[in-house]
């Protein structure tokens, strides 16, 4: 326990330099700024802002990226409440009650509760990340290639089970991602794979290109199709502070949301979206009078907002300890870390403790900044929302282009991103989810490497995955989950939250 | 999910009908991707002894993808589902054109010209484009980008054309 505090203290001493605090602040601000723009979720936001961290030292860059991530999360909630358009998928449920509250002139308390809930959840989950970091890292050291492979299978199965929509389609998307990740030189032999004699492809397809194409650009294409319809709340946002009654009602909801979110965030494939949905559904079940939900119940804002923030943070646990990104945002974080020469995994904590603990401390500071800064700035965000889309999207597009280009100073990367934009547009038309594809894309090289190693160590005996107990356990859980998910009963239940 | 079941007015029941075109054609394209991957990797060495060759894993995943593609096609044939939404033409074409213009001009012409032109091309993607407004907005954005990226963020970008 004293170790934990000593470590956290070290983390805070890393963050508490004026430069790092400034970076955290800029990250939170810019993240919110971009996150507020409709249709730009955390993945696109991080991808877009990645270039601004290039010139920084690794610690500073990660602190800033973490800030951007929380800012983007919070920006999404702001749009949900004020204009009924979720800035990103994890705040879809916030629109249900948040926008109703805003219509009743209670946008201020709704925003404040969202911020307070997020802050509380952030505090709890920061401690959780710190506490679980060390023990999980020691487990990770027991893992051999077979276990790693099975763990990744489990993660991908989670991603399938938790994806909305058809399960075969989600599996197909994962396979598509795995296949795309294999474009380029083979790591062991150097043989060119599926690069069609294009020299630029021999290094493989950049992760940011795929992410920006299918999440950022494709979203623009989708938005351009729909006629603009934004019902911004005209009433001035007055009286930010929630009343005492609000707080009494919201406090337990925040607590439950935090617990649920923390658990779901750790699970691979989970993350903020599922956490928010689960928390909302749970609150509705718990409520004495469920009919209040959807009509401006403050619990309906407090619980999902706390849950998505808790999950956003605890999803760093598998990344930092096992080196396995549990969802698309974390997958992007891997990309960002690799650019800065950090290989995420158990060795980060032992070899670069100042980076690990600094990042954890910055999570807490980032959350604090969100509360202090964002609430007074709500007016500015509202004004930003009034900018018509026809002005917004060229700006988004050009920032993304410059961002993608500057990663490698390669025009070819920009072309690839453009191709993925069309691919993402096609995916949306056929109701395929891009998130599992992205996860497959990131896990692909890791999976192949571990699969190859495990097979080599076992002298070609494929039963190794079933005979090593840890690996077998993980695979059993994975198959069990898949079977449960295929049962139609449970699938119907997942839709419940959308009804009404 | 509306417009899923569309009864054919002329009683064309005898004709083979795809009940869920969204899934069916989605599956077809996935199978096509898998076939391309298999063709592209066919010359790579596979297993030698008990070690994987460079071609093993891609072929494995391509086969699995093909299987899922067929399954999704089958789902498209045997279950009812929505029609494929209409593809817009103007938006995707011009947005992607803007991206390609940027890619093509950033090296030879530098940031200022490249972003100004790409922003204008992108602006044309909106149905409600107003040219005078767009030119002004494009100039402002270009100025902002050429101050932010090369100076504030110190990224190595050429600002003006090089001859």
Coordinates of N, CA, C and O in Angstrom, one line a residue, chain B residues 55-138:
Chain B
X55 N 3.6 -16.9 -45.6 CA 2.2 -16.9 -46.2 C 1.2 -17.6 -45.3 O 0.0 -17.5 -45.6
X56 N 1.6 -18.3 -44.3 CA 0.7 -19.1 -43.5 C -0.5 -18.3 -42.9 O -1.6 -18.6 -43.2
X57 N -0.1 -17.3 -42.1 CA -1.1 -16.6 -41.4 C -2.0 -15.8 -42.3 O -3.3 -15.9 -42.2
X58 N -1.5 -15.1 -43.3 CA -2.5 -14.4 -44.2 C -3.4 -15.3 -44.9 O -4.6 -15.0 -45.0
X59 N -2.9 -16.5 -45.3 CA -3.8 -17.4 -46.0 C -4.9 -17.9 -45.1 O -6.1 -18.1 -45.4
X60 N -4.4 -18.2 -43.8 CA -5.4 -18.7 -42.8 C -6.5 -17.7 -42.6 O -7.7 -18.0 -42.6
X61 N -6.1 -16.4 -42.4 CA -7.1 -15.4 -42.1 C -8.0 -15.1 -43.3 O -9.2 -14.9 -43.2
X62 N -7.4 -15.2 -44.5 CA -8.1 -15.0 -45.7 C -9.2 -16.1 -45.9 O -10.3 -15.8 -46.3
X63 N -8.8 -17.3 -45.6 CA -9.8 -18.4 -45.7 C -10.9 -18.2 -44.7 O -12.1 -18.4 -45.1
X64 N -10.6 -17.8 -43.5 CA -11.6 -17.6 -42.5 C -12.6 -16.4 -43.0 O -13.8 -16.5 -42.8
X65 N -11.9 -15.4 -43.5 CA -12.7 -14.3 -44.0 C -13.7 -14.7 -45.1 O -14.8 -14.3 -45.2
X66 N -13.2 -15.6 -46.0 CA -14.0 -16.1 -47.1 C -15.2 -16.8 -46.5 O -16.3 -16.6 -46.9
X67 N -14.9 -17.6 -45.5 CA -16.0 -18.4 -44.9 C -17.0 -17.5 -44.3 O -18.2 -17.6 -44.5
X68 N -16.6 -16.4 -43.6 CA -17.6 -15.5 -43.0 C -18.3 -14.8 -44.1 O -19.5 -14.5 -44.0
X69 N -17.6 -14.4 -45.2 CA -18.2 -13.8 -46.3 C -19.4 -14.6 -46.9 O -20.5 -14.1 -47.1
X70 N -19.1 -15.9 -47.0 CA -20.2 -16.8 -47.5 C -21.3 -16.9 -46.6 O -22.5 -16.9 -46.9
X71 N -21.0 -16.9 -45.3 CA -22.0 -17.0 -44.3 C -22.9 -15.8 -44.3 O -24.2 -15.8 -44.3
X72 N -22.3 -14.6 -44.5 CA -23.1 -13.4 -44.5 C -23.9 -13.3 -45.8 O -25.1 -12.8 -45.7
X73 N -23.4 -13.8 -46.9 CA -24.2 -13.9 -48.1 C -25.4 -14.8 -47.9 O -26.5 -14.4 -48.3
X74 N -25.2 -15.9 -47.2 CA -26.3 -16.8 -46.9 C -27.3 -16.1 -46.1 O -28.5 -16.3 -46.3
X75 N -26.9 -15.4 -45.1 CA -27.8 -14.7 -44.2 C -28.6 -13.7 -45.1 O -29.8 -13.5 -44.9
X76 N -27.9 -13.1 -46.0 CA -28.6 -12.1 -46.9 C -29.6 -12.8 -47.8 O -30.6 -12.2 -48.2
X77 N -29.4 -14.1 -48.1 CA -30.4 -14.8 -49.0 C -31.6 -15.2 -48.2 O -32.7 -15.1 -48.6
X78 N -31.3 -15.7 -46.9 CA -32.4 -16.4 -46.2 C -33.1 -15.5 -45.2 O -34.1 -16.0 -44.6
X79 N -32.7 -14.4 -44.9 CA -33.4 -13.5 -43.9 C -33.8 -12.2 -44.5 O -33.1 -11.8 -45.5
X80 N -34.8 -11.6 -44.0 CA -35.2 -10.3 -44.5 C -34.4 -9.2 -43.9 O -34.0 -9.3 -42.7
X81 N -34.1 -8.2 -44.6 CA -33.3 -7.1 -44.1 C -33.5 -5.9 -45.0 O -34.1 -5.9 -46.0
X82 N -32.8 -4.8 -44.5 CA -33.0 -3.5 -45.3 C -32.3 -3.5 -46.6 O -31.4 -4.3 -46.8
X83 N -32.8 -2.7 -47.5 CA -32.1 -2.5 -48.8 C -30.8 -1.7 -48.6 O -30.7 -1.0 -47.5
X84 N -30.0 -1.7 -49.5 CA -28.7 -0.9 -49.4 C -29.1 0.5 -49.6 O -29.8 0.9 -50.6
X85 N -28.7 1.3 -48.7 CA -29.0 2.8 -48.8 C -28.4 3.3 -50.0 O -27.3 2.8 -50.5
X86 N -29.0 4.4 -50.6 CA -28.4 4.9 -51.8 C -27.1 5.6 -51.5 O -26.9 6.2 -50.5
X87 N -26.2 5.4 -52.4 CA -24.9 6.0 -52.3 C -25.0 7.5 -52.8 O -25.5 7.7 -53.9
X88 N -24.4 8.4 -52.0 CA -24.4 9.8 -52.5 C -23.2 9.8 -53.5 O -22.3 9.0 -53.4
X89 N -23.2 10.8 -54.3 CA -22.2 10.8 -55.3 C -21.3 12.1 -55.1 O -20.1 12.0 -55.0
X90 N -21.9 13.2 -54.9 CA -21.2 14.4 -54.9 C -20.3 14.5 -53.6 O -19.1 14.8 -53.8
X91 N -20.8 14.2 -52.5 CA -20.0 14.3 -51.2 C -18.7 13.4 -51.3 O -17.6 13.9 -51.3
X92 N -18.9 12.1 -51.4 CA -17.7 11.2 -51.4 C -16.7 11.6 -52.5 O -15.5 11.7 -52.3
X93 N -17.3 11.9 -53.7 CA -16.4 12.2 -54.8 C -15.5 13.4 -54.5 O -14.3 13.4 -54.6
X94 N -16.1 14.5 -54.1 CA -15.4 15.7 -53.9 C -14.5 15.7 -52.6 O -13.4 16.2 -52.7
X95 N -15.0 15.0 -51.6 CA -14.2 15.0 -50.4 C -12.9 14.2 -50.7 O -11.8 14.6 -50.3
X96 N -13.1 13.0 -51.3 CA -11.9 12.2 -51.6 C -11.0 12.9 -52.7 O -9.8 12.9 -52.6
X97 N -11.6 13.7 -53.6 CA -10.9 14.4 -54.5 C -10.0 15.5 -53.8 O -8.8 15.7 -54.1
X98 N -10.6 16.1 -52.8 CA -9.8 17.1 -52.0 C -8.6 16.4 -51.3 O -7.5 17.0 -51.3
X99 N -8.9 15.2 -50.8 CA -7.8 14.5 -50.1 C -6.7 14.2 -51.1 O -5.5 14.4 -50.9
X100 N -7.1 13.8 -52.3 CA -6.1 13.4 -53.3 C -5.3 14.7 -53.8 O -4.1 14.6 -54.1
X101 N -6.1 15.8 -54.0 CA -5.4 17.0 -54.4 C -4.4 17.4 -53.4 O -3.2 17.8 -53.7
X102 N -4.7 17.3 -52.1 CA -3.7 17.6 -51.1 C -2.5 16.7 -51.2 O -1.4 17.2 -51.2
X103 N -2.8 15.4 -51.3 CA -1.6 14.4 -51.4 C -0.8 14.8 -52.6 O 0.5 14.7 -52.6
X104 N -1.4 15.2 -53.7 CA -0.6 15.4 -54.9 C 0.1 16.7 -54.9 O 1.2 16.9 -55.6
X105 N -0.4 17.7 -54.2 CA 0.3 19.0 -54.3 C 1.1 19.4 -53.1 O 1.9 20.4 -53.2
X106 N 1.0 18.7 -52.0 CA 1.7 19.2 -50.8 C 3.2 19.2 -51.0 O 3.9 20.2 -50.6
X107 N 3.8 18.2 -51.7 CA 5.2 18.2 -51.9 C 5.7 19.3 -52.9 O 6.5 20.1 -52.6
X108 N 5.1 19.3 -54.1 CA 5.6 20.3 -55.1 C 5.2 21.7 -54.8 O 5.9 22.7 -55.1
X109 N 4.0 21.9 -54.3 CA 3.4 23.3 -54.3 C 3.5 23.9 -52.9 O 3.2 25.1 -52.7
X110 N 3.7 23.1 -51.9 CA 3.8 23.7 -50.5 C 2.4 23.8 -49.8 O 1.4 23.7 -50.5
X111 N 2.5 24.1 -48.6 CA 1.3 24.0 -47.7 C 0.2 25.1 -48.1 O -0.9 24.8 -48.2
X112 N 0.7 26.3 -48.4 CA -0.3 27.3 -48.7 C -1.2 27.0 -49.9 O -2.5 27.0 -49.7
X113 N -0.6 26.8 -51.0 CA -1.4 26.5 -52.2 C -2.2 25.2 -52.0 O -3.4 25.2 -52.3
X114 N -1.5 24.2 -51.5 CA -2.1 22.9 -51.4 C -3.4 23.0 -50.5 O -4.4 22.5 -50.9
X115 N -3.3 23.6 -49.3 CA -4.4 23.6 -48.5 C -5.5 24.5 -49.0 O -6.7 24.1 -48.9
X116 N -5.1 25.6 -49.6 CA -6.2 26.5 -50.1 C -7.0 25.8 -51.2 O -8.2 25.8 -51.1
X117 N -6.4 25.1 -52.1 CA -7.1 24.4 -53.2 C -7.9 23.3 -52.6 O -9.1 23.1 -52.9
X118 N -7.3 22.5 -51.7 CA -8.0 21.3 -51.2 C -9.3 21.8 -50.4 O -10.3 21.1 -50.5
X119 N -9.1 22.8 -49.7 CA -10.3 23.3 -48.9 C -11.4 23.7 -49.9 O -12.6 23.4 -49.6
X120 N -11.1 24.4 -50.9 CA -12.1 24.8 -51.9 C -12.8 23.6 -52.5 O -14.0 23.5 -52.7
X121 N -11.9 22.6 -52.9 CA -12.5 21.4 -53.5 C -13.5 20.7 -52.5 O -14.6 20.3 -52.8
X122 N -13.0 20.6 -51.2 CA -13.9 20.0 -50.2 C -15.2 20.8 -50.0 O -16.2 20.2 -49.9
X123 N -15.0 22.1 -50.0 CA -16.2 23.0 -49.8 C -17.3 22.7 -50.8 O -18.5 22.8 -50.5
X124 N -16.9 22.4 -52.0 CA -17.8 22.1 -53.1 C -18.7 20.8 -52.8 O -19.7 20.6 -53.5
X125 N -18.2 20.0 -51.8 CA -18.9 18.8 -51.5 C -20.3 19.1 -50.9 O -21.2 18.3 -50.9
X126 N -20.4 20.2 -50.2 CA -21.7 20.5 -49.5 C -22.7 21.0 -50.5 O -22.4 21.7 -51.5
X127 N -23.9 20.6 -50.3 CA -25.0 21.0 -51.3 C -25.2 22.5 -51.2 O -25.5 23.1 -52.2
X128 N -25.0 23.1 -50.0 CA -25.4 24.5 -49.9 C -24.1 25.4 -49.9 O -23.9 26.3 -49.2
X129 N -23.2 25.0 -50.9 CA -22.0 25.8 -51.0 C -22.2 27.2 -51.5 O -23.1 27.5 -52.3
X130 N -21.5 28.1 -50.8 CA -21.6 29.5 -51.2 C -20.2 29.9 -51.5 O -19.3 30.0 -50.6
X131 N -19.9 30.2 -52.8 CA -18.5 30.3 -53.2 C -17.7 31.5 -52.6 O -16.6 31.3 -52.2
X132 N -18.3 32.6 -52.5 CA -17.6 33.8 -52.0 C -17.2 33.5 -50.5 O -16.1 33.6 -50.1
X133 N -18.2 33.0 -49.8 CA -18.0 32.6 -48.4 C -16.9 31.6 -48.3 O -16.0 31.7 -47.4
X134 N -16.9 30.6 -49.2 CA -15.9 29.5 -49.1 C -14.5 30.0 -49.4 O -13.6 29.5 -48.8
X135 N -14.4 30.9 -50.3 CA -13.1 31.4 -50.6 C -12.5 32.2 -49.4 O -11.3 32.0 -49.1
X136 N -13.3 33.0 -48.8 CA -12.8 33.7 -47.6 C -12.5 32.7 -46.5 O -11.4 32.8 -45.9
X137 N -13.3 31.8 -46.3 CA -13.1 30.8 -45.2 C -11.8 30.0 -45.5 O -11.0 29.7 -44.6
X138 N -11.7 29.6 -46.7 CA -10.5 28.9 -47.2 C -9.2 29.7 -46.9 O -8.2 29.1 -46.5

